[in-house]
Coordinates of N, CA, C and O in Angstrom, one line a residue:
I1080 N 213.0 129.3 114.5 CA 211.7 128.8 114.1 C 213.1 127.2 112.7 O 214.2 127.6 112.9
G1081 N 212.8 126.3 114.2 CA 213.7 125.2 113.8 C 213.3 124.3 112.5 O 212.1 124.9 112.2
Q1082 N 214.3 123.5 112.5 CA 214.0 123.0 111.0 C 213.1 121.5 111.4 O 212.3 121.1 109.9
D1083 N 212.5 120.9 112.7 CA 211.5 120.7 113.2 C 210.4 121.5 113.1 O 209.0 120.6 113.6
G1084 N 210.2 122.4 113.0 CA 208.7 123.7 113.1 C 208.6 124.2 114.4 O 207.6 124.4 114.9
S1085 N 210.0 123.5 115.2 CA 209.4 124.1 116.8 C 209.9 125.6 116.6 O 210.9 126.0 116.2
L1086 N 209.5 126.3 117.7 CA 209.6 128.4 117.8 C 210.1 128.0 119.2 O 209.8 127.3 120.0
S1087 N 211.3 128.5 119.7 CA 212.3 128.9 120.4 C 211.9 130.9 120.5 O 213.1 130.9 119.8
I1088 N 212.4 130.7 121.5 CA 211.9 132.1 121.9 C 213.0 132.2 123.4 O 212.7 131.9 124.0
N1089 N 214.2 133.0 123.5 CA 215.0 133.2 124.7 C 214.9 134.7 124.8 O 215.5 135.8 124.3
G1090 N 214.2 135.4 125.5 CA 214.1 136.9 126.8 C 214.6 136.4 127.7 O 214.7 137.6 128.5
T1091 N 215.5 136.0 128.1 CA 216.3 135.7 128.9 C 217.7 137.1 129.5 O 217.9 137.1 128.6
G1092 N 217.1 137.7 130.4 CA 218.3 138.7 130.7 C 217.4 140.3 130.3 O 217.9 141.4 130.5
S1093 N 216.6 139.8 129.6 CA 215.6 140.6 129.3 C 214.5 141.7 130.7 O 214.3 141.5 131.3
A1094 N 214.0 142.4 129.8 CA 214.0 143.0 131.2 C 212.1 142.1 131.8 O 211.7 142.2 132.5
Y1095 N 211.7 141.8 130.5 CA 210.7 140.4 130.9 C 211.3 139.2 131.6 O 210.6 138.0 131.7
N1096 N 212.1 138.6 131.6 CA 213.2 136.9 131.6 C 211.9 136.4 131.2 O 211.3 135.8 132.6
F1097 N 212.1 135.9 130.2 CA 211.4 134.8 130.0 C 212.2 133.8 128.8 O 212.8 134.7 128.3
Q1098 N 211.2 132.6 128.7 CA 212.2 131.9 127.5 C 210.2 131.0 127.1 O 209.6 130.6 127.4
I1099 N 210.2 131.0 126.1 CA 209.0 130.4 125.4 C 209.5 129.2 124.1 O 210.5 129.4 123.4
T1100 N 208.7 127.9 124.2 CA 209.9 127.0 123.7 C 208.1 126.5 122.9 O 207.2 125.9 123.8
S1101 N 208.0 125.6 122.2 CA 207.3 125.3 121.4 C 207.3 123.7 121.0 O 208.3 123.4 120.4
T1102 N 206.5 123.2 121.0 CA 206.7 121.6 120.9 C 205.9 120.0 120.5 O 204.0 121.3 120.2
A1103 N 206.3 119.2 120.1 CA 205.0 119.1 119.4 C 203.3 118.5 119.9 O 203.5 118.7 121.1
A1104 N 202.5 118.6 119.7 CA 201.4 118.2 120.2 C 200.8 117.3 120.4 O 202.1 116.7 120.2
L1105 N 200.1 117.5 121.7 CA 200.1 116.6 122.6 C 199.6 114.7 122.0 O 197.9 115.1 121.4
D1106 N 199.7 113.9 121.7 CA 198.1 112.6 121.7 C 198.0 112.5 123.2 O 197.3 111.6 123.1
V1107 N 196.2 113.5 122.7 CA 195.5 113.2 123.4 C 194.9 111.5 123.2 O 194.6 110.7 124.8
D1108 N 194.6 111.3 122.8 CA 194.5 109.9 122.7 C 194.7 108.8 123.0 O 193.5 107.4 123.6
L1109 N 196.3 109.1 122.9 CA 196.7 108.0 122.8 C 197.3 108.2 124.5 O 196.9 106.6 125.8
I1110 N 196.5 109.5 125.3 CA 196.7 109.1 126.9 C 196.5 108.7 127.5 O 195.9 107.7 128.1
A1111 N 194.6 109.0 127.2 CA 193.4 108.5 126.9 C 193.7 107.1 127.2 O 193.0 106.2 128.3
R1112 N 193.6 106.1 125.9 CA 194.1 104.9 125.9 C 194.8 104.5 127.4 O 194.6 103.3 127.7
R1113 N 196.0 104.8 127.4 CA 196.9 104.4 128.3 C 196.2 104.6 129.7 O 196.8 103.8 130.9
M1114 N 195.4 105.6 130.5 CA 195.1 106.1 131.3 C 193.7 104.9 131.7 O 193.5 104.4 132.9
S1115 N 193.4 104.4 130.5 CA 191.7 103.3 130.8 C 192.4 101.9 130.8 O 192.0 101.3 131.4
K1116 N 193.5 102.5 130.9 CA 194.1 101.2 131.4 C 194.8 100.3 132.5 O 195.5 99.2 133.5
A1117 N 195.6 101.5 132.6 CA 195.8 101.5 134.4 C 194.6 101.3 135.0 O 192.8 100.4 134.8
S1118 N 195.3 99.9 136.6 CA 194.5 99.6 137.4 C 193.1 100.6 138.6 O 193.8 101.8 138.6
A1119 N 193.0 100.1 138.2 CA 191.3 100.3 138.8 C 191.2 100.6 140.8 O 192.0 100.0 141.3
V1120 N 191.5 102.4 140.7 CA 191.2 102.8 142.4 C 189.9 102.0 142.8 O 189.3 102.2 142.4
I1121 N 190.3 101.5 143.8 CA 189.0 101.2 145.6 C 188.7 102.7 145.2 O 188.2 103.3 145.5
A1122 N 187.0 102.5 145.3 CA 186.2 103.0 146.2 C 186.0 103.2 147.4 O 186.4 102.7 147.8
P1123 N 186.1 104.8 147.6 CA 186.1 104.6 149.2 C 185.2 104.0 149.2 O 184.7 104.0 150.8
S1124 N 184.2 104.7 148.9 CA 182.5 103.9 149.1 C 181.9 102.9 149.0 O 181.2 103.5 147.5
P1125 N 182.4 101.9 148.4 CA 181.5 101.2 146.9 C 179.9 101.1 147.2 O 179.6 100.9 148.2
R1126 N 179.4 100.4 146.9 CA 178.2 101.0 145.9 C 177.4 99.2 145.9 O 178.9 98.4 145.8
D1127 N 176.1 98.9 146.6 CA 176.4 97.7 147.2 C 174.5 97.3 146.5 O 173.5 98.8 146.9
T1128 N 174.4 96.3 146.7 CA 173.0 95.7 146.6 C 172.6 94.8 147.0 O 172.5 93.7 147.6
S1129 N 172.3 94.7 148.2 CA 171.4 94.0 148.8 C 170.4 93.6 149.0 O 168.8 94.5 148.6
V1130 N 169.4 92.4 148.6 CA 168.4 92.0 148.4 C 167.6 90.9 150.2 O 167.9 90.3 150.3
F1131 N 166.7 91.2 150.5 CA 165.8 90.8 151.1 C 164.5 90.7 151.1 O 163.4 90.8 150.6
N1132 N 163.7 89.3 151.2 CA 162.4 88.8 151.8 C 162.2 89.0 152.6 O 162.4 87.4 153.3
I1133 N 161.8 89.8 153.1 CA 160.5 89.8 154.3 C 159.0 89.4 154.5 O 158.6 90.0 154.1
H1134 N 159.0 88.1 154.4 CA 157.6 87.7 154.7 C 156.7 88.0 153.1 O 156.1 88.7 153.3
N1135 N 157.8 87.8 152.4 CA 157.1 87.3 151.0 C 157.1 88.7 149.7 O 156.5 89.1 149.2
N1136 N 157.9 89.6 150.9 CA 158.1 91.1 150.2 C 158.9 91.5 149.5 O 160.0 91.4 150.5
K1137 N 159.8 91.1 148.5 CA 161.1 91.6 148.4 C 161.2 92.7 148.2 O 160.8 94.1 148.1
I1138 N 162.3 93.0 149.1 CA 163.2 94.9 149.5 C 164.5 94.6 148.5 O 165.0 93.2 149.0
T1139 N 164.2 95.4 148.3 CA 165.6 95.9 147.4 C 166.4 97.1 148.0 O 166.0 98.6 147.9
I1140 N 168.1 96.8 148.2 CA 168.2 98.6 148.7 C 170.1 98.3 147.9 O 170.3 97.3 148.2
E1141 N 170.0 99.8 148.0 CA 170.8 100.3 146.3 C 171.5 101.3 147.7 O 170.5 102.4 146.9
Y1142 N 172.8 101.1 147.4 CA 173.4 102.5 148.0 C 175.3 101.9 148.2 O 175.3 101.6 148.5
G1143 N 176.0 103.5 148.3 CA 176.9 103.8 148.2 C 177.1 103.6 150.7 O 176.9 103.7 151.0
R1144 N 178.2 102.3 150.6 CA 178.1 102.5 151.8 C 179.7 102.5 152.4 O 180.9 102.1 152.2
P1145 N 180.2 104.1 152.8 CA 181.5 105.1 153.2 C 181.9 103.6 154.1 O 181.2 103.7 154.9
F1146 N 182.7 103.5 154.5 CA 183.9 103.6 156.0 C 184.2 104.8 156.7 O 184.0 106.0 156.2
T1147 N 184.3 104.3 157.9 CA 184.5 105.1 158.9 C 185.8 105.6 158.8 O 186.2 107.2 158.7
R1148 N 186.6 105.0 159.1 CA 188.6 105.4 158.5 C 189.4 106.2 159.3 O 189.4 107.5 159.1
G1149 N 188.5 106.3 160.8 CA 189.0 106.5 162.2 C 188.2 108.2 162.1 O 188.9 109.0 162.9
R1150 N 187.2 108.6 161.4 CA 186.6 109.6 161.0 C 185.5 110.2 162.2 O 185.0 109.3 162.9
L1151 N 184.9 110.9 163.1 CA 184.1 111.4 163.5 C 183.1 111.6 162.5 O 183.1 112.2 161.2
I1152 N 181.9 110.1 162.9 CA 181.2 110.4 162.3 C 179.9 111.1 161.9 O 179.3 112.1 161.8
F1153 N 178.4 111.1 163.2 CA 177.6 111.9 163.7 C 178.2 112.8 164.3 O 178.9 113.1 165.1
G1154 N 177.4 113.9 163.7 CA 178.5 115.3 164.2 C 179.9 115.2 163.8 O 180.0 116.6 164.1
G1155 N 180.3 115.0 162.2 CA 181.4 114.8 162.0 C 181.1 114.9 160.3 O 180.2 115.7 160.1
V1156 N 181.2 114.0 160.0 CA 180.9 113.4 158.7 C 179.8 113.7 158.4 O 178.8 114.2 156.8
V1157 N 179.8 113.5 159.0 CA 177.2 114.0 158.7 C 177.1 114.4 159.7 O 176.9 114.2 161.2
P1158 N 176.8 115.7 159.5 CA 175.4 116.5 160.9 C 175.0 115.8 161.5 O 173.4 115.5 160.3
L1159 N 173.9 116.7 162.7 CA 173.1 115.7 163.4 C 172.5 117.5 163.1 O 172.7 118.5 162.1
D1160 N 170.9 117.0 162.4 CA 169.6 118.1 163.3 C 170.1 118.7 161.2 O 169.1 119.4 161.0
S1161 N 170.6 117.6 159.9 CA 170.8 117.8 158.6 C 170.3 116.5 158.0 O 170.8 115.4 158.2
L1162 N 169.9 117.6 156.4 CA 169.9 116.6 156.0 C 170.6 115.4 155.1 O 171.8 116.8 155.0
W1163 N 170.7 114.7 155.8 CA 171.7 113.4 154.9 C 171.2 111.9 153.9 O 170.6 112.2 154.0
R1164 N 172.2 112.3 152.6 CA 171.7 111.1 151.6 C 171.9 110.1 152.0 O 171.7 108.8 151.5
T1165 N 172.1 109.3 153.7 CA 171.7 108.3 153.4 C 172.7 106.8 153.0 O 172.3 106.2 152.4
G1166 N 174.0 107.2 153.6 CA 175.3 106.5 152.7 C 175.6 107.7 151.6 O 176.0 108.6 151.9
A1167 N 176.6 106.9 150.5 CA 177.5 107.7 150.1 C 177.2 107.7 148.1 O 176.5 106.8 147.9
N1168 N 178.0 109.1 147.5 CA 177.8 109.1 146.9 C 176.0 109.0 145.9 O 175.4 110.4 146.4
Y1169 N 175.8 108.5 144.7 CA 174.1 108.1 144.4 C 174.0 108.1 145.2 O 173.7 107.9 146.5
P1170 N 172.1 108.5 145.2 CA 170.8 108.3 146.0 C 171.0 106.7 146.4 O 171.3 105.6 145.7
T1171 N 170.4 106.4 147.6 CA 170.0 105.4 148.2 C 168.4 104.9 147.8 O 168.0 105.7 148.2
L1172 N 168.4 104.9 147.4 CA 167.4 103.7 146.7 C 166.8 102.1 146.9 O 167.5 101.7 147.6
I1173 N 165.7 102.5 147.6 CA 164.4 101.1 148.4 C 163.4 100.5 147.0 O 162.4 101.6 146.6
G1174 N 163.1 99.6 146.8 CA 162.6 99.1 145.9 C 161.6 97.8 147.0 O 162.3 97.4 147.9
L1175 N 160.3 98.2 147.1 CA 159.7 98.1 147.2 C 158.2 96.6 147.2 O 157.5 96.9 145.6
E1176 N 158.5 95.4 147.0 CA 157.0 94.6 146.2 C 156.1 94.4 146.4 O 155.1 94.5 145.9
K1177 N 156.0 94.8 148.0 CA 154.6 95.3 148.1 C 154.6 96.2 148.8 O 155.5 96.6 149.9
N1178 N 153.3 97.2 149.7 CA 153.0 98.4 150.8 C 153.7 97.4 151.8 O 153.6 96.9 152.2
I1179 N 154.0 98.9 152.2 CA 154.6 98.6 153.7 C 154.1 100.0 154.9 O 153.5 100.4 154.2
Q1180 N 154.1 99.4 155.8 CA 153.3 100.2 156.8 C 154.3 100.0 158.1 O 154.4 99.3 159.3
I1181 N 155.1 101.9 159.0 CA 155.9 101.6 159.7 C 155.0 102.7 160.4 O 154.4 104.3 160.4
G1182 N 154.9 102.8 161.3 CA 154.0 103.1 162.3 C 152.7 103.1 162.6 O 151.9 102.2 161.6
K1183 N 152.1 104.3 162.1 CA 150.7 104.7 161.6 C 151.3 105.1 159.6 O 149.8 105.4 159.1
T1184 N 151.7 104.7 159.5 CA 152.7 105.5 157.5 C 152.7 104.0 156.7 O 153.3 103.7 156.5
V1185 N 151.4 104.5 156.0 CA 152.2 103.6 154.6 C 153.0 104.2 153.8 O 152.2 104.8 152.7
I1186 N 153.8 103.1 153.5 CA 154.1 103.5 152.2 C 153.8 102.6 151.1 O 154.2 101.0 151.0
P1187 N 153.1 102.8 149.2 CA 152.7 102.0 148.8 C 154.6 101.9 148.0 O 155.3 102.0 148.1
K1188 N 153.9 100.3 147.2 CA 155.2 100.0 146.6 C 155.3 100.4 145.8 O 155.1 101.3 145.6
G1189 N 157.1 100.2 144.9 CA 158.0 101.1 144.4 C 158.9 101.6 144.3 O 159.4 100.6 145.9
T1190 N 159.7 102.3 143.9 CA 161.2 102.7 144.1 C 160.9 103.5 144.9 O 160.4 104.8 144.1
Y1191 N 161.7 104.3 145.4 CA 162.3 105.6 146.0 C 163.6 106.2 147.2 O 164.3 105.1 147.1
S1192 N 164.1 107.0 146.5 CA 165.1 107.3 147.6 C 165.2 107.2 149.1 O 163.9 107.9 149.3
L1193 N 165.9 107.3 149.9 CA 165.9 107.4 150.8 C 166.6 108.3 151.4 O 168.0 108.4 151.1
Y1194 N 166.5 109.3 152.5 CA 167.3 110.2 152.7 C 166.8 110.7 154.6 O 165.5 109.7 155.2
S1195 N 168.3 111.2 155.3 CA 167.5 110.6 156.3 C 168.3 112.6 157.1 O 168.8 112.7 156.7
I1196 N 167.6 113.1 158.6 CA 168.2 114.2 159.2 C 168.7 113.2 161.0 O 167.8 112.6 161.7
P1197 N 169.5 112.6 160.7 CA 170.5 112.3 161.9 C 169.9 113.0 163.4 O 170.1 114.3 163.0
R1198 N 169.7 112.4 164.3 CA 169.8 114.0 165.5 C 169.8 112.7 166.8 O 170.6 111.0 166.6
K1199 N 170.4 113.1 168.3 CA 170.5 112.5 169.1 C 169.7 111.8 169.8 O 168.4 113.1 170.3
G1200 N 169.1 111.2 170.0 CA 167.7 110.0 170.2 C 166.9 109.6 169.3 O 166.6 108.4 169.5
S1201 N 166.9 110.4 167.9 CA 166.2 109.8 166.8 C 166.9 110.3 165.2 O 167.3 110.9 165.3
W1202 N 165.8 109.8 164.0 CA 166.3 109.9 163.0 C 164.6 110.5 162.2 O 164.0 109.7 162.7
T1203 N 164.9 111.0 161.4 CA 164.2 111.3 160.8 C 164.7 110.6 158.8 O 165.0 111.2 158.8
L1204 N 163.5 109.5 158.6 CA 163.8 108.9 157.6 C 163.1 108.9 156.5 O 161.0 109.5 156.8
I1205 N 163.4 109.5 155.6 CA 162.3 110.5 154.1 C 162.2 109.5 153.2 O 163.4 109.0 152.8
F1206 N 161.2 109.4 153.3 CA 161.2 108.3 151.2 C 160.5 109.5 150.3 O 159.8 110.2 150.8
S1207 N 161.9 109.2 148.7 CA 161.0 110.4 147.8 C 161.0 109.6 147.2 O 161.7 108.5 146.7
K1208 N 160.3 110.3 146.4 CA 159.7 109.5 144.8 C 161.2 110.8 143.6 O 160.6 109.9 142.5
D1209 N 162.3 111.2 144.3 CA 163.0 111.8 143.2 C 164.3 110.6 143.9 O 164.5 111.0 144.5
I1210 N 164.6 110.1 142.7 CA 165.0 109.0 142.1 C 166.2 109.0 141.1 O 166.9 108.0 141.7
E1211 N 166.1 110.6 140.7 CA 167.6 110.6 139.9 C 168.6 111.7 140.4 O 169.6 112.2 140.2
S1212 N 167.8 113.2 141.2 CA 168.8 114.4 141.5 C 169.5 113.7 142.3 O 169.7 112.3 143.3
W1213 N 170.8 114.3 142.6 CA 172.3 114.4 143.0 C 171.3 114.4 144.6 O 170.8 115.6 145.1
P1214 N 172.0 113.8 145.8 CA 171.9 113.5 146.3 C 171.6 114.2 148.1 O 171.5 114.5 149.1
T1215 N 172.4 115.6 147.0 CA 173.0 116.9 147.9 C 172.0 117.6 148.1 O 171.9 118.7 148.9
N1216 N 171.7 117.2 146.2 CA 170.4 118.7 146.6 C 168.5 118.0 146.1 O 168.7 118.6 144.9
P1217 N 168.2 117.1 147.1 CA 167.1 116.5 146.7 C 165.5 117.7 145.9 O 165.6 118.4 146.8
D1218 N 164.6 116.7 145.5 CA 163.5 117.9 145.0 C 162.6 117.2 146.3 O 162.1 116.1 146.3
R1219 N 162.8 118.5 147.3 CA 162.1 117.8 148.3 C 160.3 117.7 148.2 O 159.5 117.8 149.0
K1220 N 160.4 119.0 147.4 CA 158.4 118.2 146.5 C 158.1 116.8 146.7 O 156.7 116.5 146.8
K1221 N 159.1 116.0 145.9 CA 158.7 114.9 145.7 C 158.5 113.7 146.4 O 158.0 112.6 147.1
E1222 N 159.1 114.5 147.9 CA 158.8 113.2 149.7 C 157.2 112.8 150.3 O 156.4 114.1 149.5
I1223 N 157.3 111.4 150.0 CA 156.0 111.2 150.6 C 155.7 111.1 151.8 O 155.1 110.3 152.4
A1224 N 157.2 110.5 152.7 CA 156.8 110.3 154.0 C 157.7 110.4 154.5 O 159.0 110.5 154.4
H1225 N 157.5 110.8 156.3 CA 158.6 111.2 157.0 C 158.3 109.9 157.7 O 157.2 110.2 158.3
I1226 N 159.5 109.1 158.9 CA 159.3 108.2 159.6 C 160.0 108.5 160.6 O 160.8 108.9 160.6
E1227 N 159.7 108.5 161.1 CA 160.6 108.2 163.4 C 161.1 107.4 163.2 O 160.7 106.9 163.5
L1228 N 162.3 107.3 163.7 CA 163.4 106.4 163.8 C 163.7 105.9 164.8 O 164.1 107.5 165.2
K1229 N 164.1 105.8 166.3 CA 164.8 105.4 166.9 C 165.8 105.2 166.6 O 166.4 104.5 166.1
A1230 N 166.9 105.9 168.1 CA 168.7 106.0 167.3 C 169.3 104.9 168.9 O 168.2 105.8 170.2
R1231 N 169.9 104.6 169.0 CA 170.7 103.9 170.0 C 172.4 103.1 170.1 O 172.4 103.6 168.8
K1232 N 172.5 104.1 170.4 CA 174.3 103.3 170.8 C 174.5 102.1 170.4 O 173.8 101.2 170.7
I1233 N 175.4 101.6 170.1 CA 176.0 99.9 168.9 C 177.3 100.0 169.5 O 178.2 100.6 169.5
F1234 N 177.5 98.0 170.1 CA 178.1 97.9 169.8 C 178.2 96.1 169.6 O 177.8 96.0 170.4
P1235 N 179.8 96.1 169.2 CA 180.8 96.6 168.6 C 180.0 98.2 167.5 O 179.5 97.9 166.6
K1236 N 181.3 98.4 167.4 CA 180.5 100.2 165.8 C 181.0 99.1 164.6 O 181.9 98.5 164.5
K1237 N 180.1 99.4 164.0 CA 180.9 99.5 162.2 C 180.7 100.3 162.1 O 180.9 101.2 161.9
E1238 N 182.2 99.5 161.2 CA 182.9 100.5 160.3 C 182.7 100.8 158.9 O 183.3 102.0 158.1
Q1239 N 181.2 100.3 158.4 CA 181.3 100.3 156.8 C 179.2 100.8 157.5 O 179.0 99.7 157.3
F1240 N 178.9 101.8 156.4 CA 177.7 101.8 157.2 C 176.7 100.5 155.7 O 176.9 100.3 155.4
T1241 N 176.1 100.4 156.9 CA 175.2 99.5 156.2 C 173.2 99.0 156.6 O 172.9 99.7 157.8
I1242 N 172.9 99.0 156.0 CA 171.5 99.0 155.7 C 171.4 97.5 155.7 O 171.2 97.1 155.2
E1243 N 169.8 96.9 157.5 CA 170.0 95.1 157.3 C 168.1 95.9 157.4 O 167.4 96.7 158.0
V1244 N 167.6 94.7 157.4 CA 166.1 94.3 156.9 C 166.5 93.3 157.9 O 167.0 92.0 156.8
I1245 N 165.4 93.0 159.2 CA 165.1 91.6 159.8 C 163.7 91.0 159.5 O 163.2 91.7 160.2
E1246 N 164.1 89.7 159.1 CA 162.6 89.0 160.0 C 162.0 88.7 161.1 O 163.0 88.3 161.4
N1247 N 161.2 89.2 161.2 CA 161.2 88.1 162.8 C 158.9 88.3 162.8 O 158.6 90.1 163.0
K1248 N 159.2 87.4 163.7 CA 157.6 87.5 163.3 C 156.6 87.8 162.4 O 156.5 86.9 161.3
K1249 N 155.6 88.3 163.3 CA 154.3 89.1 161.8 C 155.6 90.8 161.3 O 154.7 90.7 160.4
R1250 N 156.8 90.9 161.7 CA 156.7 92.2 161.6 C 158.5 92.2 160.6 O 158.3 91.1 160.6
A1251 N 159.2 92.9 160.9 CA 160.2 93.4 160.4 C 161.4 94.6 160.9 O 160.8 95.4 161.0
L1252 N 162.3 94.6 161.2 CA 163.3 95.8 161.6 C 164.3 96.4 160.7 O 164.7 95.3 159.6
L1253 N 163.9 97.8 160.1 CA 164.9 97.9 158.9 C 165.6 98.8 160.0 O 165.4 99.8 160.9
K1254 N 167.3 98.4 159.4 CA 168.0 98.6 160.3 C 168.9 99.8 159.5 O 170.0 99.4 158.4
L1255 N 169.4 100.9 160.1 CA 170.3 101.5 159.3 C 171.6 101.6 160.5 O 171.8 102.7 161.2
S1256 N 173.4 101.6 160.4 CA 174.0 101.7 160.9 C 174.9 101.8 160.5 O 175.9 101.7 159.4
W1257 N 176.3 102.5 161.5 CA 177.2 102.6 161.2 C 177.9 103.8 162.4 O 177.1 104.1 163.4
D1258 N 179.3 103.7 163.0 CA 180.2 103.9 163.7 C 179.7 102.9 165.0 O 179.1 101.7 165.1
D1259 N 179.1 104.2 165.9 CA 178.7 104.0 166.7 C 177.2 103.7 167.3 O 176.4 103.7 167.9
T1260 N 176.1 104.3 165.8 CA 175.0 104.3 165.9 C 174.2 103.3 165.6 O 174.5 102.9 164.3
E1261 N 172.7 103.2 165.5 CA 172.0 102.8 164.7 C 171.0 103.5 164.5 O 170.2 104.1 166.1
G1262 N 170.0 103.7 163.8 CA 168.9 103.9 163.7 C 167.8 103.4 163.1 O 168.3 102.4 162.4
Y1263 N 166.5 102.4 163.7 CA 165.8 101.4 163.5 C 164.2 101.8 163.5 O 163.5 102.7 164.8
A1264 N 163.5 101.3 162.7 CA 161.7 101.1 163.1 C 161.5 99.8 162.8 O 162.2 99.0 161.9
E1265 N 160.2 99.3 163.4 CA 159.6 98.0 162.6 C 159.1 98.1 161.8 O 157.9 100.2 161.4
F1266 N 158.6 97.6 160.6 CA 157.4 97.3 160.6 C 156.5 96.6 159.9 O 157.3 95.6 160.3
K1267 N 155.5 96.5 159.0 CA 154.9 95.9 158.3 C 154.5 95.2 156.7 O 153.9 96.1 156.6
N1268 N 154.5 94.5 156.7 CA 153.6 94.4 155.2 C 151.8 94.6 155.3 O 152.1 94.1 156.2
L1269 N 152.3 95.1 153.8 CA 150.4 94.9 153.7 C 150.0 94.1 153.1 O 150.6 94.1 151.9

């Protein structure tokens, strides 16, 4: 034992060949303070909120927007025929100020999480009342609607996943675009 209270044992050359040295305790608080002052790392899939006013219906979409970054997206990062969180990180949320109708399905006003099942030629868009579960494991019993979206190839490609709502005459178009693929469906306010 040294005068500073450190402990050192040297077993080098013994049958076990070891060396142990005790040092002063780490100041975890100091390390944490230094780390919190470090410059922030840009999220690879930043969170975004888009607000659309469609025929006096305020539609808010909050979602993680991943980038392609040279990866194969549909059939790669996003497996085909499997449940996808429809964005990145936390659940994708859609808020409807009024009821909407997509095809024959009515979606009541409120806030929902969105999931999808991308396929070649079509997607299934899922509206769920489960807005808190981690999106890779949603409570499937809380799904309120499954909507069929048409899918098509787009050009130019979208480097970042994008959800848009576009107003046209008495209806609107919901578009989910990423890489060279777009899922879309028309809807109307009720």
